[in-house]
Short mmCIF file of C-alpha atoms (C1' of nucleotides) and ligand atoms in Angstrom, two decimals:
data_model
loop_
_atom_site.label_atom_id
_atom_site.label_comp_id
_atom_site.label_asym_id
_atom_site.label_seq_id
_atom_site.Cartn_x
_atom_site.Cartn_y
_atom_site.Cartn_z
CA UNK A 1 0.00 0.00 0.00
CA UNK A 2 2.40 2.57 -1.24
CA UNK A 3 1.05 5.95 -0.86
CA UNK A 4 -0.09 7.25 -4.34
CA UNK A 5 2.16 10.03 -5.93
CA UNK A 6 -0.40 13.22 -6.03
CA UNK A 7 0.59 16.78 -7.88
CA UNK A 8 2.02 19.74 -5.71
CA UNK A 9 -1.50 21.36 -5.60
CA UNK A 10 -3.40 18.16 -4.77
CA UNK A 11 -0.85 17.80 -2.28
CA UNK A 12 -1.58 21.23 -1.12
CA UNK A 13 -5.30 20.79 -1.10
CA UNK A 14 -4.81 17.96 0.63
CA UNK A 15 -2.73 19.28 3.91
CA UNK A 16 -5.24 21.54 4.30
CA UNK A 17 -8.36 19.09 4.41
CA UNK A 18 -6.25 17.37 7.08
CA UNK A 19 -6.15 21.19 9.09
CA UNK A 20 -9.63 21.11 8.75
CA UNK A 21 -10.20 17.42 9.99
CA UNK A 22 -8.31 17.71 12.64
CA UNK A 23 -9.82 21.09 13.75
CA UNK A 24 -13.48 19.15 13.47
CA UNK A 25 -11.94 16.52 15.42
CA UNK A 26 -12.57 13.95 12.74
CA UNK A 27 -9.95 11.71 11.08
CA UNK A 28 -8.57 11.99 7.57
CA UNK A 29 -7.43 8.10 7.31
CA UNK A 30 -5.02 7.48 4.75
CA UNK A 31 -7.84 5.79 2.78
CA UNK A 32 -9.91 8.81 2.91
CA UNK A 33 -7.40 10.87 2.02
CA UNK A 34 -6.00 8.77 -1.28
CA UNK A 35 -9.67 9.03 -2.34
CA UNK A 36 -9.70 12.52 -2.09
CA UNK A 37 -6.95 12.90 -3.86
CA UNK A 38 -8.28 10.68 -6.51
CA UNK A 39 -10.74 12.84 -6.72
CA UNK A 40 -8.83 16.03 -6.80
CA UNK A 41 -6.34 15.26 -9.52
CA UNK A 42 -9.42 14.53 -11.77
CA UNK A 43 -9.68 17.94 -14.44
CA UNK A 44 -13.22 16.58 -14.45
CA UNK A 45 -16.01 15.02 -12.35
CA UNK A 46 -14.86 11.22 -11.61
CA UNK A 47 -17.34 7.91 -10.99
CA UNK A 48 -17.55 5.80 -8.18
CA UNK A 49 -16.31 2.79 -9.56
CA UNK A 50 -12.91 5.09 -11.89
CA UNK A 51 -12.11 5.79 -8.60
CA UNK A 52 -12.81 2.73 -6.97
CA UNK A 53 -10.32 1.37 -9.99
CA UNK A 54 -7.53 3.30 -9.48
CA UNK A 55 -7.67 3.07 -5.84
CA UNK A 56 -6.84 -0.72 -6.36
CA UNK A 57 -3.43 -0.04 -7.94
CA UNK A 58 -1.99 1.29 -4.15
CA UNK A 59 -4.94 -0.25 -2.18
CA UNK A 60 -5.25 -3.60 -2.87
CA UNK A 61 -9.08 -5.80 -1.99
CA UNK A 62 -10.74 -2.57 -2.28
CA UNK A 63 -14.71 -2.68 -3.10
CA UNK A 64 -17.48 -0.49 -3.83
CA UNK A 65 -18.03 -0.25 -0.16
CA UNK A 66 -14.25 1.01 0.53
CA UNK A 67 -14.81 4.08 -1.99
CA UNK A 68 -18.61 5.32 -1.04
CA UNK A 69 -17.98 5.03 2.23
CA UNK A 70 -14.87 7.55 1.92
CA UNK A 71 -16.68 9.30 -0.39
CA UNK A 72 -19.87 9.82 1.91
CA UNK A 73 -16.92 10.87 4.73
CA UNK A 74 -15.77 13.73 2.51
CA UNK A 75 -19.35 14.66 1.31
CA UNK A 76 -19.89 14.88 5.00
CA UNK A 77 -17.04 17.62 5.53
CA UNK A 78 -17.87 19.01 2.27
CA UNK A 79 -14.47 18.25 0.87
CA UNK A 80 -16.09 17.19 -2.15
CA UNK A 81 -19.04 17.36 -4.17
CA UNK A 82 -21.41 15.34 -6.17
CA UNK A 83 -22.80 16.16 -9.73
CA UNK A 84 -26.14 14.33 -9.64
CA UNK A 85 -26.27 14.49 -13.47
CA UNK A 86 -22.89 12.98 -13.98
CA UNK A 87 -23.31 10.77 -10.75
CA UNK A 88 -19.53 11.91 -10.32
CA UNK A 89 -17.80 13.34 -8.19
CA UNK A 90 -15.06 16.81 -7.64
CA UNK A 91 -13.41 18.14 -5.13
CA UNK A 92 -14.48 21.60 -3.37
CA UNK A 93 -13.18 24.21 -4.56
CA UNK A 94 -14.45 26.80 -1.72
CA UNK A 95 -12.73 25.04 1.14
CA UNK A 96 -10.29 25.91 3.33
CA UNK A 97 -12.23 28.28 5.36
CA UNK A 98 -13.23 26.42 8.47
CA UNK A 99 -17.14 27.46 8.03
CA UNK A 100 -19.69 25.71 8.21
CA UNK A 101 -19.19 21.97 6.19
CA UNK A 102 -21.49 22.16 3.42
CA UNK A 103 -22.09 25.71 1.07
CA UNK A 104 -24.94 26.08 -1.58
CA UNK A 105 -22.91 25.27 -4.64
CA UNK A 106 -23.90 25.53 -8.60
CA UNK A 107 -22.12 23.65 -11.56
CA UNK A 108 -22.20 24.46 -14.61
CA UNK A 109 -21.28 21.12 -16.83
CA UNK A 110 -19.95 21.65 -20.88
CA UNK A 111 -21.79 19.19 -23.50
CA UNK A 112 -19.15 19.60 -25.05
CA UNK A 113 -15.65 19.12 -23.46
CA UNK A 114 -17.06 17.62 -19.97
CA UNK A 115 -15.59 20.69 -18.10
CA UNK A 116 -17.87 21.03 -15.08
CA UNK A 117 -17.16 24.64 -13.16
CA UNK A 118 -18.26 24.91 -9.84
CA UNK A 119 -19.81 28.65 -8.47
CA UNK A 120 -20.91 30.02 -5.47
CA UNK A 121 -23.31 32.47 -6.25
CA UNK A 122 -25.42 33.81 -3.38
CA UNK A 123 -27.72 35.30 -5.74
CA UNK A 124 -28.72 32.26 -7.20
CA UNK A 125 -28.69 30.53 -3.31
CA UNK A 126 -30.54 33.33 -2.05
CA UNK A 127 -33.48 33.43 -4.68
CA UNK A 128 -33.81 29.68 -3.97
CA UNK A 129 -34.14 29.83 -0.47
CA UNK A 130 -36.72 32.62 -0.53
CA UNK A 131 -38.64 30.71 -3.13
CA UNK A 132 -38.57 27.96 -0.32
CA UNK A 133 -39.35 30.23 2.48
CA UNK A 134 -42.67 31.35 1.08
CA UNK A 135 -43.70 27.97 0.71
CA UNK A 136 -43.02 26.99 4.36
CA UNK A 137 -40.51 24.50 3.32
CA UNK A 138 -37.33 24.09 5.47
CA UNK A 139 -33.88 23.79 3.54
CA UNK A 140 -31.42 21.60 4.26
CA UNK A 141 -29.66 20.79 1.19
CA UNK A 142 -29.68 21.58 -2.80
CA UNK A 143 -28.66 20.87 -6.07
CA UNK A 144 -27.99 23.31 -8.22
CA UNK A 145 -26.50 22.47 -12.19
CA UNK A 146 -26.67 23.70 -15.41
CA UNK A 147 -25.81 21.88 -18.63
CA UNK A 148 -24.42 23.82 -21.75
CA UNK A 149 -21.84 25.50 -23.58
CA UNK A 150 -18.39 26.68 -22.01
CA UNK A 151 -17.03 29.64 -23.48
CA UNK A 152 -14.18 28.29 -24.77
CA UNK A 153 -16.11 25.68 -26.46
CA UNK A 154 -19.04 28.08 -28.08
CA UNK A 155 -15.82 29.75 -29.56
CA UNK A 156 -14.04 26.76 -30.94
CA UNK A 157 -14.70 25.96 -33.99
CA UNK A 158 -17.48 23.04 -34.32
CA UNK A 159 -15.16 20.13 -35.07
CA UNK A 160 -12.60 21.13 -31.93
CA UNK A 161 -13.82 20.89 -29.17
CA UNK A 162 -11.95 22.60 -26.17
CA UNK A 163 -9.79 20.01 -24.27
CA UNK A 164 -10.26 18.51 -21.47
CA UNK B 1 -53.34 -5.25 -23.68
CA UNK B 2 -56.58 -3.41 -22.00
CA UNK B 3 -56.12 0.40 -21.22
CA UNK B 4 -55.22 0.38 -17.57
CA UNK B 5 -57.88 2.83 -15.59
CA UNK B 6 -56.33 6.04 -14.67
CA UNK B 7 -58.63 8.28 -12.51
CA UNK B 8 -60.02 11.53 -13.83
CA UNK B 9 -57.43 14.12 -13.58
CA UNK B 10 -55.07 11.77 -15.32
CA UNK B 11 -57.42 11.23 -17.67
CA UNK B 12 -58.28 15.13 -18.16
CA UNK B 13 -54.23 15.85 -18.41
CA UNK B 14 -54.15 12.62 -20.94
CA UNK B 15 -56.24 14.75 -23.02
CA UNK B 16 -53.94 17.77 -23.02
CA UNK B 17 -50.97 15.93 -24.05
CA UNK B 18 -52.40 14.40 -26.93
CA UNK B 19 -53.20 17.79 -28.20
CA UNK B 20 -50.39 19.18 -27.04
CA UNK B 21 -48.51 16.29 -29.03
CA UNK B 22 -51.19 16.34 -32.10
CA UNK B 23 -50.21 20.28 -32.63
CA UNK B 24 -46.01 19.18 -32.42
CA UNK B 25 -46.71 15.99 -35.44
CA UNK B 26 -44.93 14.05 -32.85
CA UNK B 27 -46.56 10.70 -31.72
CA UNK B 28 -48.18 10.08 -28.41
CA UNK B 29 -48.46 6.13 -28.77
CA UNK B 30 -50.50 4.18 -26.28
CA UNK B 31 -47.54 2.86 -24.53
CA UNK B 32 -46.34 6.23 -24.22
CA UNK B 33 -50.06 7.18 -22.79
CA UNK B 34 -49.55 4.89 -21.04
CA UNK B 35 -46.57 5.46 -19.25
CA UNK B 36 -47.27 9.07 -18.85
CA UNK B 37 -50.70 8.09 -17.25
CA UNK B 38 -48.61 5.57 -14.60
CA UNK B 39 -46.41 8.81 -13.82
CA UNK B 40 -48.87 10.83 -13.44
CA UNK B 41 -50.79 8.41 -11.12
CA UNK B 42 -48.41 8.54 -8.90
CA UNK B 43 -48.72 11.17 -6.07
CA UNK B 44 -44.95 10.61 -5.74
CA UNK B 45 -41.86 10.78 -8.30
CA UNK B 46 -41.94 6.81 -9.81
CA UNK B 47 -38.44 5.31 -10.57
CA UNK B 48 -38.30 3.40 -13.47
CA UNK B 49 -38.28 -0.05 -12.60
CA UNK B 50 -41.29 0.88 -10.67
CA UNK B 51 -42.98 2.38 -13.73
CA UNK B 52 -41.67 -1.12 -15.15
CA UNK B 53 -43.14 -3.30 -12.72
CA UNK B 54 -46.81 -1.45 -13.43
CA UNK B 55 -46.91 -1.06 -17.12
CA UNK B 56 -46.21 -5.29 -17.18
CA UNK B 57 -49.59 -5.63 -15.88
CA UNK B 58 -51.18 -5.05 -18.90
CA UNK B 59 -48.11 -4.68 -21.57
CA UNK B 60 -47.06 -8.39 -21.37
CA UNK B 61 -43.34 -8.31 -22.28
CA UNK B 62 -42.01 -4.85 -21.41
CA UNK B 63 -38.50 -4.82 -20.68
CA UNK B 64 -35.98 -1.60 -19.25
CA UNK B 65 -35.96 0.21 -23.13
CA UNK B 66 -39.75 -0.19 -23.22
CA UNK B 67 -40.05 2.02 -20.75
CA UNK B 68 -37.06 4.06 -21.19
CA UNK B 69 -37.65 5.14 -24.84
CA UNK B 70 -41.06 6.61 -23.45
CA UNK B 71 -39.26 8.45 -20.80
CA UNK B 72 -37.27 9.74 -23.12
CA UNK B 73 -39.82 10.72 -25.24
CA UNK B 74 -41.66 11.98 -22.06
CA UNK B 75 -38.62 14.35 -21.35
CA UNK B 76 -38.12 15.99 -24.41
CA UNK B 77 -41.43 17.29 -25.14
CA UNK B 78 -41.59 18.29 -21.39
CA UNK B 79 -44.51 16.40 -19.86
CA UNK B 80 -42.02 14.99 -17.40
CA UNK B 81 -39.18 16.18 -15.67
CA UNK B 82 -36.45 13.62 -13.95
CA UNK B 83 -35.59 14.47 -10.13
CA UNK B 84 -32.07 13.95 -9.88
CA UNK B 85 -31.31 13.06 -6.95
CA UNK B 86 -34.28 10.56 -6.88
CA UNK B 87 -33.74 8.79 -10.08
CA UNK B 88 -37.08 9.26 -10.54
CA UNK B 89 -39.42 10.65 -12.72
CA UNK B 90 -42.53 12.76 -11.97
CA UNK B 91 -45.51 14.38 -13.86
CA UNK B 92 -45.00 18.39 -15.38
CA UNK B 93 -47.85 20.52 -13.48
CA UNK B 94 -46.77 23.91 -16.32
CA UNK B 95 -47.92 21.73 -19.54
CA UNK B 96 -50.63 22.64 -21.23
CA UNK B 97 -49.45 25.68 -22.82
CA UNK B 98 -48.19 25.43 -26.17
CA UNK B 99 -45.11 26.81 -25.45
CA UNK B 100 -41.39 25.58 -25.48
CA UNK B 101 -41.03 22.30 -24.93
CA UNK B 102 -39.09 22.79 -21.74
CA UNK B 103 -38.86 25.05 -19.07
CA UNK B 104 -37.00 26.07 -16.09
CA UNK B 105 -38.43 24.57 -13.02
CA UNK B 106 -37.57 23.48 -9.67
CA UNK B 107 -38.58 20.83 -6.90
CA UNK B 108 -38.68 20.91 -3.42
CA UNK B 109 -38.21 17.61 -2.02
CA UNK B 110 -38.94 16.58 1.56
CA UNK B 111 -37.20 14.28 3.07
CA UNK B 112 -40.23 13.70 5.49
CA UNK B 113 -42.55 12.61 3.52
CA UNK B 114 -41.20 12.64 0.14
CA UNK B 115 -43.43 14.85 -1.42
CA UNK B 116 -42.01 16.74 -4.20
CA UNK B 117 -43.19 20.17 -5.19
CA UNK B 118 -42.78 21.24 -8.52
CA UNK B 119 -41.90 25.48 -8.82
CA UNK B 120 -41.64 27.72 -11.57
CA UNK B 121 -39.82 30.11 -9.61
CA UNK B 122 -38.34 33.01 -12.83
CA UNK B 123 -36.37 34.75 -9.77
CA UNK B 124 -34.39 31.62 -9.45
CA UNK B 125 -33.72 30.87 -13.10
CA UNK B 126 -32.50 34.04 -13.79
CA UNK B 127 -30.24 34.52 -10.99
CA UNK B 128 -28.78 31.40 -12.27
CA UNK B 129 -28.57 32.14 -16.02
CA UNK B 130 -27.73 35.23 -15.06
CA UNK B 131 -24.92 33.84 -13.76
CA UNK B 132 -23.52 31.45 -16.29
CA UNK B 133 -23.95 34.31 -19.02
CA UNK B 134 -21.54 36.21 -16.85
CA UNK B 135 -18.98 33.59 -17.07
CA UNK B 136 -20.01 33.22 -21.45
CA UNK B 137 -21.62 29.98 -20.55
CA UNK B 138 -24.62 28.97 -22.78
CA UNK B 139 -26.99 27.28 -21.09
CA UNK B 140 -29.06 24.14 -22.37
CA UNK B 141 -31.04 22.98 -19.50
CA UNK B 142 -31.06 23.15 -15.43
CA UNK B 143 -31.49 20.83 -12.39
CA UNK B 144 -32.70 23.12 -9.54
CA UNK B 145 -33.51 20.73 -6.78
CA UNK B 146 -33.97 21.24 -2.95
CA UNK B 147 -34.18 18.80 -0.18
CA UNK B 148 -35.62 19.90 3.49
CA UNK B 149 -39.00 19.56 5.20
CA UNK B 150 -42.41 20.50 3.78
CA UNK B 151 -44.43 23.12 5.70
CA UNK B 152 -46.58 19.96 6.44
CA UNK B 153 -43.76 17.57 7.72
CA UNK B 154 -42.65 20.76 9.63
CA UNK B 155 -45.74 21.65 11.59
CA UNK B 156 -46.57 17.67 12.75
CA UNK B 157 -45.25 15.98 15.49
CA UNK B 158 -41.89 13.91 15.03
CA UNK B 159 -43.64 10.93 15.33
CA UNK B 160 -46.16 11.77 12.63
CA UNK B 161 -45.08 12.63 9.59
CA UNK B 162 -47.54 14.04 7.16
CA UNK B 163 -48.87 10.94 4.91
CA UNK B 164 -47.76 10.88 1.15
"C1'" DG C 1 -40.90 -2.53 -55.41
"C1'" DA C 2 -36.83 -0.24 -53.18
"C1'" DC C 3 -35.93 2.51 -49.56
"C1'" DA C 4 -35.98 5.65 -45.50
"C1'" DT C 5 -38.13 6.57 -41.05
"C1'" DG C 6 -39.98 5.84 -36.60
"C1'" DA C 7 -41.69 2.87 -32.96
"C1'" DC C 8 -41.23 -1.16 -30.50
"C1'" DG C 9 -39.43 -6.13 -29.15
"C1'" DT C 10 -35.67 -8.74 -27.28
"C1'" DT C 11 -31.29 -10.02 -25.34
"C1'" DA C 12 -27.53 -8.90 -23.02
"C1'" DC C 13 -24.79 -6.03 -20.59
"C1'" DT C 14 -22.72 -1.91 -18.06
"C1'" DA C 15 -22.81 1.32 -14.35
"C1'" DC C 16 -24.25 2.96 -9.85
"C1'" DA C 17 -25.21 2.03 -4.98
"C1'" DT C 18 -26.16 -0.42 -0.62
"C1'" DA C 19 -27.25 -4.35 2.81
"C1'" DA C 20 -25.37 -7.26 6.00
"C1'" DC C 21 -22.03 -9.19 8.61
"C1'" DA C 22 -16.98 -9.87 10.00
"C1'" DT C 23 -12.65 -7.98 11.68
"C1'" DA C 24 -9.35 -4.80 13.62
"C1'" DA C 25 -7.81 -0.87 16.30
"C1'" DC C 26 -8.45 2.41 19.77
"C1'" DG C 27 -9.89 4.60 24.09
"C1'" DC C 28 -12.20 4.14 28.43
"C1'" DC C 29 -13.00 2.54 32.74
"C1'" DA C 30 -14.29 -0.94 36.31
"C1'" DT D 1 -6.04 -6.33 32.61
"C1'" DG D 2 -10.05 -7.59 30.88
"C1'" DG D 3 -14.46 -6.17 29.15
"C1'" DC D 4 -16.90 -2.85 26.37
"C1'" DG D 5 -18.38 0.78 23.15
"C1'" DT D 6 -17.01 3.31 19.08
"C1'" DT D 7 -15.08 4.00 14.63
"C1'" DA D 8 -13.01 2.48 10.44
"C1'" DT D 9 -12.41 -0.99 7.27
"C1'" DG D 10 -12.76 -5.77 5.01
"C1'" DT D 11 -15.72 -8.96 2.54
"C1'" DT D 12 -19.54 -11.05 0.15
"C1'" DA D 13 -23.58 -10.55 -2.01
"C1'" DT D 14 -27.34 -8.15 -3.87
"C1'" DG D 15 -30.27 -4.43 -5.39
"C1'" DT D 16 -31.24 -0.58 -8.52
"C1'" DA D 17 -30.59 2.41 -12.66
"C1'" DG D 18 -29.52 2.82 -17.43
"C1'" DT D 19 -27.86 1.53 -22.28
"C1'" DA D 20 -25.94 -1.06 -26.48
"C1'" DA D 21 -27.03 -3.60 -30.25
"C1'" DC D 22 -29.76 -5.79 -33.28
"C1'" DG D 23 -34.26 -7.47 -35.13
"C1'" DT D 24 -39.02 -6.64 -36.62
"C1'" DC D 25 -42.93 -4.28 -38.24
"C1'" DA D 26 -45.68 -0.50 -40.02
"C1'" DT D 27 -45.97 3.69 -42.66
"C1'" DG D 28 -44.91 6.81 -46.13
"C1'" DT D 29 -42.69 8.10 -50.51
"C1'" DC D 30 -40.41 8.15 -54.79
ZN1 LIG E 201 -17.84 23.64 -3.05
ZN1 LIG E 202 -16.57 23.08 -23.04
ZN1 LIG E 203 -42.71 21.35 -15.28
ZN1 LIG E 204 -43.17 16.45 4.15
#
DNA sequence: GACATGACGTTACTACATAACATAACGCCA
DNA sequence: TGGCGTTATGTTATGTAGTAACGTCATGTC
């Protein structure tokens, strides 16, 4: 079980998701934290079962179990996300700050190129939660995505498509 | 192959899509009336292998594409929408109109009781096209989906949720 | 009659997610 | 120091959601 060989700014991302564990008093294993950097070195949203497959190179026996459960774990403390159009996962990109775990997220996801772009827009958050509010309901979570064009691919020419 | 009974309202928005559907020249088939009438039926979003299990009793044979083709259908001319984060699939309450075939809405899911309310909220959809125009991203389509407690679930006792 | 189109049947398969139970490690405290 | 609860993980099996690929049949059209 050789630890996996992450990129500086995974490897950056991930000392601070271990600051924030250990200020919540909860414990970034070392499974936990391969998957999320798995998850983290993806450029794009990443499956259950891609991670659950290169998990197995370092992490031999692992099964769907190993990965959802980690994956749940980090959902949890909002270290990641899930795109429940993709039913894949990224990392957070709003972290860091020791706030509160979750934060009303949007994602906007490319037809195109598979780029998926992850705001925080408190207008959007805010109109939601007032349409909510007037109907009595109680929020405790949403989902919030929008499928399209990126910019770079609605100015690419039709038979490029912007990488990856 | 008998026409399964729907009750009146079903029968009443039955109506409605065929003329919606007879104005487009596109094809509402009786196994696509029918699966629309099974959605609709259902006070709750209906997963697909549920919608499955009902349209065998009187379509002898029907297998996952049977009733995934008339999803699809479903979908695209906008008498359905798909909650995300249920997998499931519930009736449009905006038809009717001869508009666009789609349209911006959102659901308010409780976790309660599992009643989903469908919104046509055009503070929310702008704030979030808004949004994605800022950042020169054309939009295609939306997922605006919110889990919490209904105004219902909220006002009973724990130990009595409000009923489906 | 050849041919395209659209809807549906049929078989097989892929992908996503969880239930249920076993094991190991740690801290706590009688 | 031995029992006990808690948390994380291992392990096996199963449940649930969705699609690929190909065949058939009806309709329309040139
Ligand atoms: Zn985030
Ligand atoms: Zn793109
Ligand atoms: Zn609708
Ligand atoms: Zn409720």
């Amino acid at each position: 079980m050789l630890a996996p060989a992450f990129s500086k700014e995974t490897d950056t991302l991930l000392a601070q998701a271990r600051t924030l564990c250990d200020r919540r008093g909860v414990q970034l294993t070392e499974l936990r934290r391969k998957v999320l950097g798995l998850v983290l070195e993806g450029d794009k949203p990443t499956g259950a079962y891609d991670l659950l497959d290169r998990l197995r190179v370092h992490h031999k026996g692992a099964a769907p179990p190993t990965v959802y459960r980690a994956l749940d774990f980090l959902l949890e403390q909002g270290l990641i996300h899930k795109v429940e159009r993709l039913s894949a996962f990224v990392g957070c990109i709003h972290q860091s700050e020791d706030e509160d775990h979750h934060h009303a997220a949007q994602f906007l996801i490319c037809q195109r190129c598979g780029q998926v772009t992850e705001l925080e827009d408190p207008r959007v958050d805010r109109a939601l939660v007032e349409a909510a509010r007037e109907l009595g309901f109680r929020p405790a979570g949403s989902t919030v995505e929008m499928e399209g064009t990126c910019a770079a691919c609605a100015a690419a020419p039709a038979s490029a498509p912007a990488p990856g």
